[in-house]
Short mmCIF file of the C-alpha atoms (twelve columns), coordinates in Angstrom:
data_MODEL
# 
_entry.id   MODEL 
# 
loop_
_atom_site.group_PDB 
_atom_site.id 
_atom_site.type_symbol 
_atom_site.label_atom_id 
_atom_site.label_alt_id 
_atom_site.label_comp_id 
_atom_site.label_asym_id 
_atom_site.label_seq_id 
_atom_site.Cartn_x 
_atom_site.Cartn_y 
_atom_site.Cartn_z 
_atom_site.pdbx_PDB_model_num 
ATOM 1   C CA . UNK A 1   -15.779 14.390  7.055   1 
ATOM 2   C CA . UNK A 2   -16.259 10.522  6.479   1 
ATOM 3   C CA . UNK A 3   -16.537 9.118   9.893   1 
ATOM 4   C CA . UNK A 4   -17.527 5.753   11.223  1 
ATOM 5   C CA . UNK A 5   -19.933 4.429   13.815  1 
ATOM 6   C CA . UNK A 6   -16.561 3.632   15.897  1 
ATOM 7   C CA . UNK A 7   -15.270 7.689   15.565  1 
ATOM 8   C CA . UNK A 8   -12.923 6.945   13.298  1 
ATOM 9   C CA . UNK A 9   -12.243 9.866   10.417  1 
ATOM 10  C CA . UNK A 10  -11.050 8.532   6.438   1 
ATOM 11  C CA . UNK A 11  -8.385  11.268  5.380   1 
ATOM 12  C CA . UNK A 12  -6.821  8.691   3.411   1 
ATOM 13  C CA . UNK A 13  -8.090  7.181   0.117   1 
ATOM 14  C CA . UNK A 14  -5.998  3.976   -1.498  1 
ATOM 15  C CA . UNK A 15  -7.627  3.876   -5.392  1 
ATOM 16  C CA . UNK A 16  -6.660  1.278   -7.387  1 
ATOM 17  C CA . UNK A 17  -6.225  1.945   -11.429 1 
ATOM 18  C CA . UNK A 18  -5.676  -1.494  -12.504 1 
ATOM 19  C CA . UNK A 19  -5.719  -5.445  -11.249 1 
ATOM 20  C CA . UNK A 20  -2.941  -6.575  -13.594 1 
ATOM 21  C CA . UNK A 21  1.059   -6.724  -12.490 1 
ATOM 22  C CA . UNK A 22  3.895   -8.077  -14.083 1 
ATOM 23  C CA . UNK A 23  5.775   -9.313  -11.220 1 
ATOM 24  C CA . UNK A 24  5.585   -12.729 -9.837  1 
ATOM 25  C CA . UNK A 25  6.188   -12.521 -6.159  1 
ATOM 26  C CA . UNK A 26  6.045   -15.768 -4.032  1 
ATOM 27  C CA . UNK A 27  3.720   -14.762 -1.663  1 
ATOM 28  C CA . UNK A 28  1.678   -12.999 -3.712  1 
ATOM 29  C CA . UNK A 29  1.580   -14.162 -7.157  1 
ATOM 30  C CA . UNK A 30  3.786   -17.036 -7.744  1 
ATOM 31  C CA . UNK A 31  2.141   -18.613 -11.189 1 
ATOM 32  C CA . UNK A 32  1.618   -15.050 -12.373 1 
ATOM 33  C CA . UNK A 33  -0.970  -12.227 -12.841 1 
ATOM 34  C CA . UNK A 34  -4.232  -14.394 -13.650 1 
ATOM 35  C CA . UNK A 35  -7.287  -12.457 -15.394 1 
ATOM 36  C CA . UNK A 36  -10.806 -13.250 -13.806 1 
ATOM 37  C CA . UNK A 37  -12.703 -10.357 -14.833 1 
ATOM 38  C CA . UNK A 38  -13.674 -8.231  -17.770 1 
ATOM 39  C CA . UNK A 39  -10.649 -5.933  -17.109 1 
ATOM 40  C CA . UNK A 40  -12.972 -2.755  -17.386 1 
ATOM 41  C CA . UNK A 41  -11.048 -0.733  -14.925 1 
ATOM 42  C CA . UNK A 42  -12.126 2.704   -14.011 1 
ATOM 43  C CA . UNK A 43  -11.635 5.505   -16.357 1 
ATOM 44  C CA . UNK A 44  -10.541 8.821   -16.082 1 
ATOM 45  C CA . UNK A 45  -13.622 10.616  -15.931 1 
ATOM 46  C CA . UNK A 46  -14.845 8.191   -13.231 1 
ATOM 47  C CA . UNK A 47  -11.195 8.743   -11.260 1 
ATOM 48  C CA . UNK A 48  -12.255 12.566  -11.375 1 
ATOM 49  C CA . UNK A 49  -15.573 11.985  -9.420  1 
ATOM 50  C CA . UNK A 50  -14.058 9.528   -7.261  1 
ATOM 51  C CA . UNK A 51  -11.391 12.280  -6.517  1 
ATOM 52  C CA . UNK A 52  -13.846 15.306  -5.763  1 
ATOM 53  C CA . UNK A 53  -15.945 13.123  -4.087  1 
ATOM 54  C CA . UNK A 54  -13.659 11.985  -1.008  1 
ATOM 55  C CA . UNK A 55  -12.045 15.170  -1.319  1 
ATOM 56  C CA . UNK A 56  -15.527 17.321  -0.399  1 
ATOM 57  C CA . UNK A 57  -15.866 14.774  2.389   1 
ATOM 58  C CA . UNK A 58  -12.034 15.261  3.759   1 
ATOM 59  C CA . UNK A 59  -9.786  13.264  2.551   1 
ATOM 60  C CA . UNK A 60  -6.818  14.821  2.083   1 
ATOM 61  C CA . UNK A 61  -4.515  12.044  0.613   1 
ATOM 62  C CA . UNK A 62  -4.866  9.706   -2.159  1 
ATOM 63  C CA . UNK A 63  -2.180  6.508   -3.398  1 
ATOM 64  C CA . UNK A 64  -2.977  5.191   -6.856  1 
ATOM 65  C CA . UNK A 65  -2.338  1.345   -6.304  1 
ATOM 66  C CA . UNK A 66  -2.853  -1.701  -8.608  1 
ATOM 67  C CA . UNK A 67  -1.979  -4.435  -9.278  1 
ATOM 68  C CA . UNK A 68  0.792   -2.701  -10.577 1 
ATOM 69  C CA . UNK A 69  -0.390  0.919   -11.538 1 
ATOM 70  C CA . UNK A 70  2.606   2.351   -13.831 1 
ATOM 71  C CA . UNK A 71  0.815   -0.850  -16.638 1 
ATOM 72  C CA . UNK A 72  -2.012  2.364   -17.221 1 
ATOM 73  C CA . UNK A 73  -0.284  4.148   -19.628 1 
ATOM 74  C CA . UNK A 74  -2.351  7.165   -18.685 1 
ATOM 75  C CA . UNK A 75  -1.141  6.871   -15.190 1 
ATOM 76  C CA . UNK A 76  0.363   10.585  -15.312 1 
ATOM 77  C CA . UNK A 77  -3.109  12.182  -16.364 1 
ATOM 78  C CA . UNK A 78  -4.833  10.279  -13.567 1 
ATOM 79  C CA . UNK A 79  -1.690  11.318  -11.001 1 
ATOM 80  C CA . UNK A 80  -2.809  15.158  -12.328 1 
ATOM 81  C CA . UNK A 81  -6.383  14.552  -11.843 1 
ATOM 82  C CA . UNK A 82  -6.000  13.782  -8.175  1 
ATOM 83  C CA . UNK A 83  -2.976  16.050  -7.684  1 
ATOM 84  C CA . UNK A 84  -5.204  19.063  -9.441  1 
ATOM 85  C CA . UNK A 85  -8.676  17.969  -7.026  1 
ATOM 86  C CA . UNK A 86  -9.458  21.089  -4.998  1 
ATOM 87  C CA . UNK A 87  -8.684  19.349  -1.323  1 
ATOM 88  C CA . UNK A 88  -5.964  16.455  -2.138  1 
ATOM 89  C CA . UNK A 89  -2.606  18.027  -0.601  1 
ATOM 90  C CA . UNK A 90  -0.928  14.639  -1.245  1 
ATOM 91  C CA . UNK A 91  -0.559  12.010  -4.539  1 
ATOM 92  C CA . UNK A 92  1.222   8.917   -3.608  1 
ATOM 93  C CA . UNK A 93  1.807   5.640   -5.347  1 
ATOM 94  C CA . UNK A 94  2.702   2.449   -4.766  1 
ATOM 95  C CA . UNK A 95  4.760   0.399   -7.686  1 
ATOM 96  C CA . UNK A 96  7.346   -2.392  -7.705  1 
ATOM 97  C CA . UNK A 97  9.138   0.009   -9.356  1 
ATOM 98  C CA . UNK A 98  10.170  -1.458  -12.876 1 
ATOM 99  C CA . UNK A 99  9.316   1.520   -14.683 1 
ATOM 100 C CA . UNK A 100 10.822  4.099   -12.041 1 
ATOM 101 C CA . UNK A 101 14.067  5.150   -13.429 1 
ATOM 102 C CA . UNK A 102 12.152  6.441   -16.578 1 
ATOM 103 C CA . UNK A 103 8.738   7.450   -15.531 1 
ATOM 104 C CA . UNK A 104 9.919   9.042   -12.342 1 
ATOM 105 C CA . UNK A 105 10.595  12.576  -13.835 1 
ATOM 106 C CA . UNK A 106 6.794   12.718  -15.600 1 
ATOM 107 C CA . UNK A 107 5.388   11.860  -12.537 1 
ATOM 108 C CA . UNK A 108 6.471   14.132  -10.343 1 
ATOM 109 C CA . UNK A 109 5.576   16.554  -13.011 1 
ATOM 110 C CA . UNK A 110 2.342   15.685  -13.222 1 
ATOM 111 C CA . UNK A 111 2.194   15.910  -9.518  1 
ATOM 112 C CA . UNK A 112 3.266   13.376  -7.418  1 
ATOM 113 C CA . UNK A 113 5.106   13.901  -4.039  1 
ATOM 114 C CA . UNK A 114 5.118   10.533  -2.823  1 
ATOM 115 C CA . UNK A 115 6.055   7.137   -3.380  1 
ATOM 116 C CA . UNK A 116 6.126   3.511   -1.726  1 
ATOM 117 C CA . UNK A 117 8.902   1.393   -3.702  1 
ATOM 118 C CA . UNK A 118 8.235   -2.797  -3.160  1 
ATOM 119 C CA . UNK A 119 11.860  -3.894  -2.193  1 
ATOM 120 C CA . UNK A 120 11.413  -7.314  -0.384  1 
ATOM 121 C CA . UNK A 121 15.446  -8.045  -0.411  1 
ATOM 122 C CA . UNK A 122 18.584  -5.578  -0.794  1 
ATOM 123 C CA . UNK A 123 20.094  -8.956  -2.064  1 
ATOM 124 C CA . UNK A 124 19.964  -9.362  -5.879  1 
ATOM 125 C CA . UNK A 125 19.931  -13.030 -5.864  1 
ATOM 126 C CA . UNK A 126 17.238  -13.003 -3.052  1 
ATOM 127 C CA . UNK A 127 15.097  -10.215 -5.031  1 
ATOM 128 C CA . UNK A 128 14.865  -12.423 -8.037  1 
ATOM 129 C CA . UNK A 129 14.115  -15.406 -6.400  1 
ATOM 130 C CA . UNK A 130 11.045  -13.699 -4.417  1 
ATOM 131 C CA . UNK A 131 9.906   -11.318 -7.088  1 
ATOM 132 C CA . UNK A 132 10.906  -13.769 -10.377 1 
ATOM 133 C CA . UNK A 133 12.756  -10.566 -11.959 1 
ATOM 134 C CA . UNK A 134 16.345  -9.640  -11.396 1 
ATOM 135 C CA . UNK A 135 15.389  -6.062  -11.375 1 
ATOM 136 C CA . UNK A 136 16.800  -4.798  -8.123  1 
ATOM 137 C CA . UNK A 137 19.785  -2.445  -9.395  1 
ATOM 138 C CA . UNK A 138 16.999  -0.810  -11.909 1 
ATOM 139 C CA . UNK A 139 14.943  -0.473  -8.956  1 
ATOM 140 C CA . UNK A 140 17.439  1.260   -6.553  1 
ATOM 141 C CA . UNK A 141 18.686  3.359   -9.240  1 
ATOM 142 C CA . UNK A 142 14.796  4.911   -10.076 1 
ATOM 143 C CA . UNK A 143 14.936  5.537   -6.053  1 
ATOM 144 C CA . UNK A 144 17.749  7.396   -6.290  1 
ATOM 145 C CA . UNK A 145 16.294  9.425   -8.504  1 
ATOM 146 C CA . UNK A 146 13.446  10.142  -6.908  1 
ATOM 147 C CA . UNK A 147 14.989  11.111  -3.685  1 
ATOM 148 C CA . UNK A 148 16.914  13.667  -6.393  1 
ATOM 149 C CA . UNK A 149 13.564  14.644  -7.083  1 
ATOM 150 C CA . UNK A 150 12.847  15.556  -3.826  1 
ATOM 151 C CA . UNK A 151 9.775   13.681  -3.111  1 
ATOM 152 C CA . UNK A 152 8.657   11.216  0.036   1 
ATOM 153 C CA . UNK A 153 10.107  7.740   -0.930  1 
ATOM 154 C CA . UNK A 154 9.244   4.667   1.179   1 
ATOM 155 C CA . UNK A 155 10.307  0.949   0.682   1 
ATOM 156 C CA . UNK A 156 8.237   -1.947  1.494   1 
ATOM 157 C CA . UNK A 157 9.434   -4.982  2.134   1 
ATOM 158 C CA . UNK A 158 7.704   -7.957  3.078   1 
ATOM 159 C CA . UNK A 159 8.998   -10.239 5.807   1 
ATOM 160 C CA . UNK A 160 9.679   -13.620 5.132   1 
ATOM 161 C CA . UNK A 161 11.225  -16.394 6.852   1 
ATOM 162 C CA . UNK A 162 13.735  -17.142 4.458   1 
ATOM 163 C CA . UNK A 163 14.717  -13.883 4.239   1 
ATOM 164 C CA . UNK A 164 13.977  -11.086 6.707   1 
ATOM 165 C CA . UNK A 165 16.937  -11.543 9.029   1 
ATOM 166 C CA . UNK A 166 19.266  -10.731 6.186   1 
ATOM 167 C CA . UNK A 167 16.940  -8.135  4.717   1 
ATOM 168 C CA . UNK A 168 16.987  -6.196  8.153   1 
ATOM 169 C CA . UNK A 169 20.832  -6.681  8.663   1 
ATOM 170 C CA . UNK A 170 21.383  -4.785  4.971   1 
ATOM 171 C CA . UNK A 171 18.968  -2.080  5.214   1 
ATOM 172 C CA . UNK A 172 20.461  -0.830  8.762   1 
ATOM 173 C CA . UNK A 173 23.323  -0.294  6.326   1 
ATOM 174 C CA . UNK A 174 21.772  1.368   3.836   1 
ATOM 175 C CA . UNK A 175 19.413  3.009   5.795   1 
ATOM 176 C CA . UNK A 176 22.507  5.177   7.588   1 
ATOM 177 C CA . UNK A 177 23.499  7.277   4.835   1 
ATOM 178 C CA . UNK A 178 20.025  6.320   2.003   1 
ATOM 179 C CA . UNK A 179 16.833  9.333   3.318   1 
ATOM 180 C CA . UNK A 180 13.950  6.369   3.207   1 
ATOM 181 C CA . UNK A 181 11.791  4.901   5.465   1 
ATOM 182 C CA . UNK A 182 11.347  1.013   4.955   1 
ATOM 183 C CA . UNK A 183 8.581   -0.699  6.163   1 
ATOM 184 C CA . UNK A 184 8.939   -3.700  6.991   1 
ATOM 185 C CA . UNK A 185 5.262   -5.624  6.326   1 
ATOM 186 C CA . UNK A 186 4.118   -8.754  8.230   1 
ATOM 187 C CA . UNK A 187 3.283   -11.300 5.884   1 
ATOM 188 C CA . UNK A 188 -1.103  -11.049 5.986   1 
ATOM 189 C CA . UNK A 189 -2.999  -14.622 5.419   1 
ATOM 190 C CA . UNK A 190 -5.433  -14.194 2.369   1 
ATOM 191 C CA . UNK A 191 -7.562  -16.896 0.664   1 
ATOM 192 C CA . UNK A 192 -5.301  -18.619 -1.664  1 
ATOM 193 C CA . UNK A 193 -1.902  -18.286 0.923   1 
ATOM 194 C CA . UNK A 194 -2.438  -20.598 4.311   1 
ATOM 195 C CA . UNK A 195 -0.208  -22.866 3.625   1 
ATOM 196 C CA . UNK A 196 2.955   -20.342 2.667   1 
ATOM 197 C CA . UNK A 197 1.683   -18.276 5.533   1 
ATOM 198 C CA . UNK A 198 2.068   -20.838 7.580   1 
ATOM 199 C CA . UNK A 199 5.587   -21.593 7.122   1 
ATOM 200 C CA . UNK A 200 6.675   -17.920 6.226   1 
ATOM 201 C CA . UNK A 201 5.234   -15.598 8.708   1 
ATOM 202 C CA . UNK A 202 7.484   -13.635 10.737  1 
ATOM 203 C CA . UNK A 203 6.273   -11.584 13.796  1 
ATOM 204 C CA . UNK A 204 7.726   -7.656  13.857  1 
ATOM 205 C CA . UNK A 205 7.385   -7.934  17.151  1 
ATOM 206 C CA . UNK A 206 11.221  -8.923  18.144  1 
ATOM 207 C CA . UNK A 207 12.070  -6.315  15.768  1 
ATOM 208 C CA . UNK A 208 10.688  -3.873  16.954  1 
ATOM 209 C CA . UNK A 209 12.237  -4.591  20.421  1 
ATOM 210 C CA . UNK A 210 15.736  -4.666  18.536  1 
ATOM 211 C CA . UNK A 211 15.144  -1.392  17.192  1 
ATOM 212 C CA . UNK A 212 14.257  0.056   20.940  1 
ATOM 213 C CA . UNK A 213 17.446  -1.379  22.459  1 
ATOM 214 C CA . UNK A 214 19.614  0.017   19.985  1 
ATOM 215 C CA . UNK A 215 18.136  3.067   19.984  1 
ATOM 216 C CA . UNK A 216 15.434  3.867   17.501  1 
ATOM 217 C CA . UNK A 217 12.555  6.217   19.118  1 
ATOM 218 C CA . UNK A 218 8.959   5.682   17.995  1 
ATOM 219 C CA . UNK A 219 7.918   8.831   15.374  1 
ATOM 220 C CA . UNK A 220 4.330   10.244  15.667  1 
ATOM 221 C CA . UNK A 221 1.756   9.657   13.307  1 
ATOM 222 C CA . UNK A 222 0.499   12.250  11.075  1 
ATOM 223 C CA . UNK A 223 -3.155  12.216  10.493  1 
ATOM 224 C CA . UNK A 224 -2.790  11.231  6.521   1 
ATOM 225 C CA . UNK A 225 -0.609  8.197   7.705   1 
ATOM 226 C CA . UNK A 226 -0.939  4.756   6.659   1 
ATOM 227 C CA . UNK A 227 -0.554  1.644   9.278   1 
ATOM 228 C CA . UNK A 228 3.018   1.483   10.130  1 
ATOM 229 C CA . UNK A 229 4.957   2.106   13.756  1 
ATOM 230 C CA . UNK A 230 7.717   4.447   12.410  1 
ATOM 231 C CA . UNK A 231 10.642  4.713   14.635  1 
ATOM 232 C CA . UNK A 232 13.750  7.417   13.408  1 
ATOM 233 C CA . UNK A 233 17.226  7.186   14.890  1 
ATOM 234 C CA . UNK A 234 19.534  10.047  14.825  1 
ATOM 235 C CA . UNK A 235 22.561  8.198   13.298  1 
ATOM 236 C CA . UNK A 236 20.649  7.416   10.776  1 
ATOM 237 C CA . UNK A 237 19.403  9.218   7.663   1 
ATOM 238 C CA . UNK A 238 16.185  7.018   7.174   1 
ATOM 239 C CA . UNK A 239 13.297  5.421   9.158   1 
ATOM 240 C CA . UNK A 240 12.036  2.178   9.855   1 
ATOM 241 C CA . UNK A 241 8.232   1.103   10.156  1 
ATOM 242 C CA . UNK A 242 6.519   -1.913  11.088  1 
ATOM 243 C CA . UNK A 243 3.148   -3.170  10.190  1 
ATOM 244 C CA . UNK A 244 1.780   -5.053  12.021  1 
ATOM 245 C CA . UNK A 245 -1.913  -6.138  11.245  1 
ATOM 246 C CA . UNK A 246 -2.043  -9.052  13.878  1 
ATOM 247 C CA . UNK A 247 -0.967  -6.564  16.660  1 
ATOM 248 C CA . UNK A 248 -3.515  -5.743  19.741  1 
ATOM 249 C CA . UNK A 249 -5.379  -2.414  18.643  1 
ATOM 250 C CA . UNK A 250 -3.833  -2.305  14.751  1 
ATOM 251 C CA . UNK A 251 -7.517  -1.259  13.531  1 
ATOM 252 C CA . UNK A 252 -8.101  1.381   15.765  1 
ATOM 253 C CA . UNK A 253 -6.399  4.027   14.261  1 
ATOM 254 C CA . UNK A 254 -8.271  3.136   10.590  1 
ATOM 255 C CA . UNK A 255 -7.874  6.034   8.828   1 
ATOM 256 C CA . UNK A 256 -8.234  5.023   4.803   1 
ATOM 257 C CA . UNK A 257 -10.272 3.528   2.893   1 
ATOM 258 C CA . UNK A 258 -10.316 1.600   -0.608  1 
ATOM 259 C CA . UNK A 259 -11.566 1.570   -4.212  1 
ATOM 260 C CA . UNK A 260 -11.014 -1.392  -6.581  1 
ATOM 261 C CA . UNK A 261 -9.728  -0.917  -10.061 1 
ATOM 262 C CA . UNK A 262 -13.184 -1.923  -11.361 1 
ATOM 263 C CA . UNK A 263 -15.353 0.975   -8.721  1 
ATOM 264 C CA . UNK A 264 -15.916 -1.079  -5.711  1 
ATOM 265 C CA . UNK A 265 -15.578 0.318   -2.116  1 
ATOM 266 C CA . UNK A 266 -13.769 -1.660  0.388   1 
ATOM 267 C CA . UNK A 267 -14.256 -0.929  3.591   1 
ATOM 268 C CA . UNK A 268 -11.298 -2.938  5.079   1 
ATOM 269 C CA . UNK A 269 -8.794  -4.117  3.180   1 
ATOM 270 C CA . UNK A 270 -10.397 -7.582  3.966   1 
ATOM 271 C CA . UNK A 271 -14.057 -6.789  3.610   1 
ATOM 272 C CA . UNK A 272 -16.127 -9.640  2.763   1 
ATOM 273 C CA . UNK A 273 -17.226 -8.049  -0.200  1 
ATOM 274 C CA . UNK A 274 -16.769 -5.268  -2.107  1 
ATOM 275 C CA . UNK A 275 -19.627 -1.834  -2.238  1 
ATOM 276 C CA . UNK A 276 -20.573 -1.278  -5.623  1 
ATOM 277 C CA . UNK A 277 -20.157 2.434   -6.423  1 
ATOM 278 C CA . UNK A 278 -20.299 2.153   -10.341 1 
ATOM 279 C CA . UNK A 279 -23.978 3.237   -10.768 1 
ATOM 280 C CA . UNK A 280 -22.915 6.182   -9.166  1 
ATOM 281 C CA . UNK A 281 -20.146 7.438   -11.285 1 
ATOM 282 C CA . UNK A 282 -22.077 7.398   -14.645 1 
ATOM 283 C CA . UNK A 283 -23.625 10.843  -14.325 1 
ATOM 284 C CA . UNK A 284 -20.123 12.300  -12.897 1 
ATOM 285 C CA . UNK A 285 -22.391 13.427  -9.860  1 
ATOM 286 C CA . UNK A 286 -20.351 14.025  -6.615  1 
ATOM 287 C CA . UNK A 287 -23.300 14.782  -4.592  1 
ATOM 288 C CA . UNK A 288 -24.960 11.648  -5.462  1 
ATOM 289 C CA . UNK A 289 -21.917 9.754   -4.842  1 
ATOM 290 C CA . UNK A 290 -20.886 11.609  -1.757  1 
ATOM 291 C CA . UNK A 291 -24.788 10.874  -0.288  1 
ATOM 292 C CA . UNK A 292 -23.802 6.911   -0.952  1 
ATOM 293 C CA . UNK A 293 -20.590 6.928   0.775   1 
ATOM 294 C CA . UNK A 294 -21.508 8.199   3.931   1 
ATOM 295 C CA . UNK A 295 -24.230 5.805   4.135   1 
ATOM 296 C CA . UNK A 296 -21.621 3.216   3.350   1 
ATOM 297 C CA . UNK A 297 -19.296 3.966   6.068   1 
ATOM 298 C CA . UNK A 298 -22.094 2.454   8.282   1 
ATOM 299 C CA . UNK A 299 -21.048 -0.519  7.375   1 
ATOM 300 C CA . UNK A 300 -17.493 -0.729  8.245   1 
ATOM 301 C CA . UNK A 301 -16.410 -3.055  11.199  1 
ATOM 302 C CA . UNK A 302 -14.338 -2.363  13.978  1 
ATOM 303 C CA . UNK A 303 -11.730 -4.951  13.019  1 
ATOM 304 C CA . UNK A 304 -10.022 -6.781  10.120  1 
ATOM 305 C CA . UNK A 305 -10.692 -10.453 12.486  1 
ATOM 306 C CA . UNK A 306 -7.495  -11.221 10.598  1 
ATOM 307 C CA . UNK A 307 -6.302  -12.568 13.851  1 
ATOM 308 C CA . UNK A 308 -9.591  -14.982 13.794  1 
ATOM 309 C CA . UNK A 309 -8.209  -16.539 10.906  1 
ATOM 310 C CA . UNK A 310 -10.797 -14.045 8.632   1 
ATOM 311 C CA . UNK A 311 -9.565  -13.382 5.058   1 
ATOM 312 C CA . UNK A 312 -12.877 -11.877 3.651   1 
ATOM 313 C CA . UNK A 313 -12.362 -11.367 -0.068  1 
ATOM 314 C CA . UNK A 314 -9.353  -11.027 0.027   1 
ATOM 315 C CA . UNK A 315 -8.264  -14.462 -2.228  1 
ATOM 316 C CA . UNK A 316 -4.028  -12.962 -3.213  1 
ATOM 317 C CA . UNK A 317 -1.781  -10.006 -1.450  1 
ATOM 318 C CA . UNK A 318 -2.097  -8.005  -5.294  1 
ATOM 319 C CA . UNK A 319 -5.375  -7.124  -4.465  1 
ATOM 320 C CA . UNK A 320 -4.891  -5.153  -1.408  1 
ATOM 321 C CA . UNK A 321 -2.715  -2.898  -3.742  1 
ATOM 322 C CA . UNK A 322 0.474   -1.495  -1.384  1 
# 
């Protein structure tokens, strides 16, 4: 088992397959997807030893991320490689969800029982204003059908202050008869964002103590679980989370860790730097690899200092990859 200096066990793996997305969101990507690097993203052979590797160590869950991960046309090989890694017992993936009403079905084939859908307004006009794509019927449609499916489905929405009020007012609609859980995301200052962060950060504080006077009662964790406070209500068919990174005692539970598109370890999600684990990959040696991680996880700190104003390397939201 991967553990750190602080006790904490990694069960939890977010890999990224690719940098690039095609959506423009305004608080992540406003002008665009910009290219900065050679674009040699990991391959599948490399995805495999990444895969056995964590796997042999504990983790038991792994979410392909980007970018925007459904752009790898080989996306449903690499969802079998992890699904078919002796150890994984859960594939999830995060997407904005452009190409879910037609790729859902091979996915799930291939082995997926999970997904995070980015819905940051249940109002068309308000979707395409924050994303820069009227795509939000397409999107709810490819939910429905992967709650048809029968796999995990989760929304995320980030809050802004333009729009959360209204966002939260909807999904308590749809929420009472729709089997999701939405999590609603605090908007996280990264390099290339203070100003917009300044002037569009909502707390999920007051939410959450909305939620507990009308009812909703906090869910438990399970050990595989990402970040959020999940609270369930039992006149309603789906859950709401919160995350909420600036919150007293949010890194203490740190169960997951991170690996860029282009084979670099992040310890946190806003890690100064990234770990190179490249060299390692090339002979397809899990040992090897394995014997570098765990002397990696030495280095992990015991907070994210995100409420010290700390951004790390962290320059736009695409990066951290859902």
């Amino acid at each position: 088992m991967l553990e750190d200096k602080f006790g904490r066990r990694f069960q939890y793996l977010r890999l990224s397959v690719t940098d690039v997305c095609n959506f423009r969101c305004s608080y992540c990507l406003p002008d665009g997807y910009q290219c900065d690097s050679d674009r040699d993203f990991l391959s599948q052979a490399e995805i495999k030893t990444i895969a056995a590797a964590f796997a042999g160590l504990g983790t038991r869950k792994i979410r392909l991320t980007g970018g925007e991960p459904s752009l790898r046309k080989d996306l449903p090989e690499i969802i079998g490689l992890c699904a078919n890694t002796p150890g994984i017992e859960q594939v999830a993936l995060t997407t904005n969800g452009f190409k879910l009403p037609q790729m859902i079905g091979t996915w799930v084939e291939a082995g997926l029982n999970a997904i995070n859908v980015s819905i940051d307004s249940l109002d068309p006009r308000h979707f395409s204003m924050i994303t820069g794509h009227d795509k939000l019927n397409t999107i709810l449609a490819g939910v429905d059908k992967a709650l048809s499916a029968g796999i995990r489905v989760k929304i995320n929405s980030v809050m802004l202050r333009p729009y959360s009020g209204t966002m939260l007012d909807q999904a308590l609609a749809w929420l009472r008869h729709t089997p999701v859980s939405l999590r609603l995301i605090e908007l996280m200052q990264t390099g290339d964002n203070q100003t917009f962060f300044k002037h569009n950060h909502v707390s999920g504080l007051p939410v959450k103590e909305r939620l507990l006077e009308q009812g909703w009662i906090p869910v438990i964790r399970e050990t595989t679980a990402g970040p959020a406070q999940e609270f369930a209500h039992p006149d309603f068919a789906g859950r709401i989370g919160l995350i909420m990174p600036y919150s007293n005692g949010f890194c203490d539970s740190c169960n997951r860790l991170r690996v860029s598109a282009t084979g670099n370890l992040h310890l946190c999600l806003f890690a100064e730097k990234g770990l190179p684990l490249r060299e390692y990959l090339q002979e397809a040696d899990v040992g090897v690899l394995q014997t570098q991680l765990k002397a990696l996880i030495g280095h992990k700190e015991a907070s994210h200092w995100l409420d010290k104003g700390f951004t790390g390397a962290t320059t736009h939201l695409a990066m951290l990859g859902g």
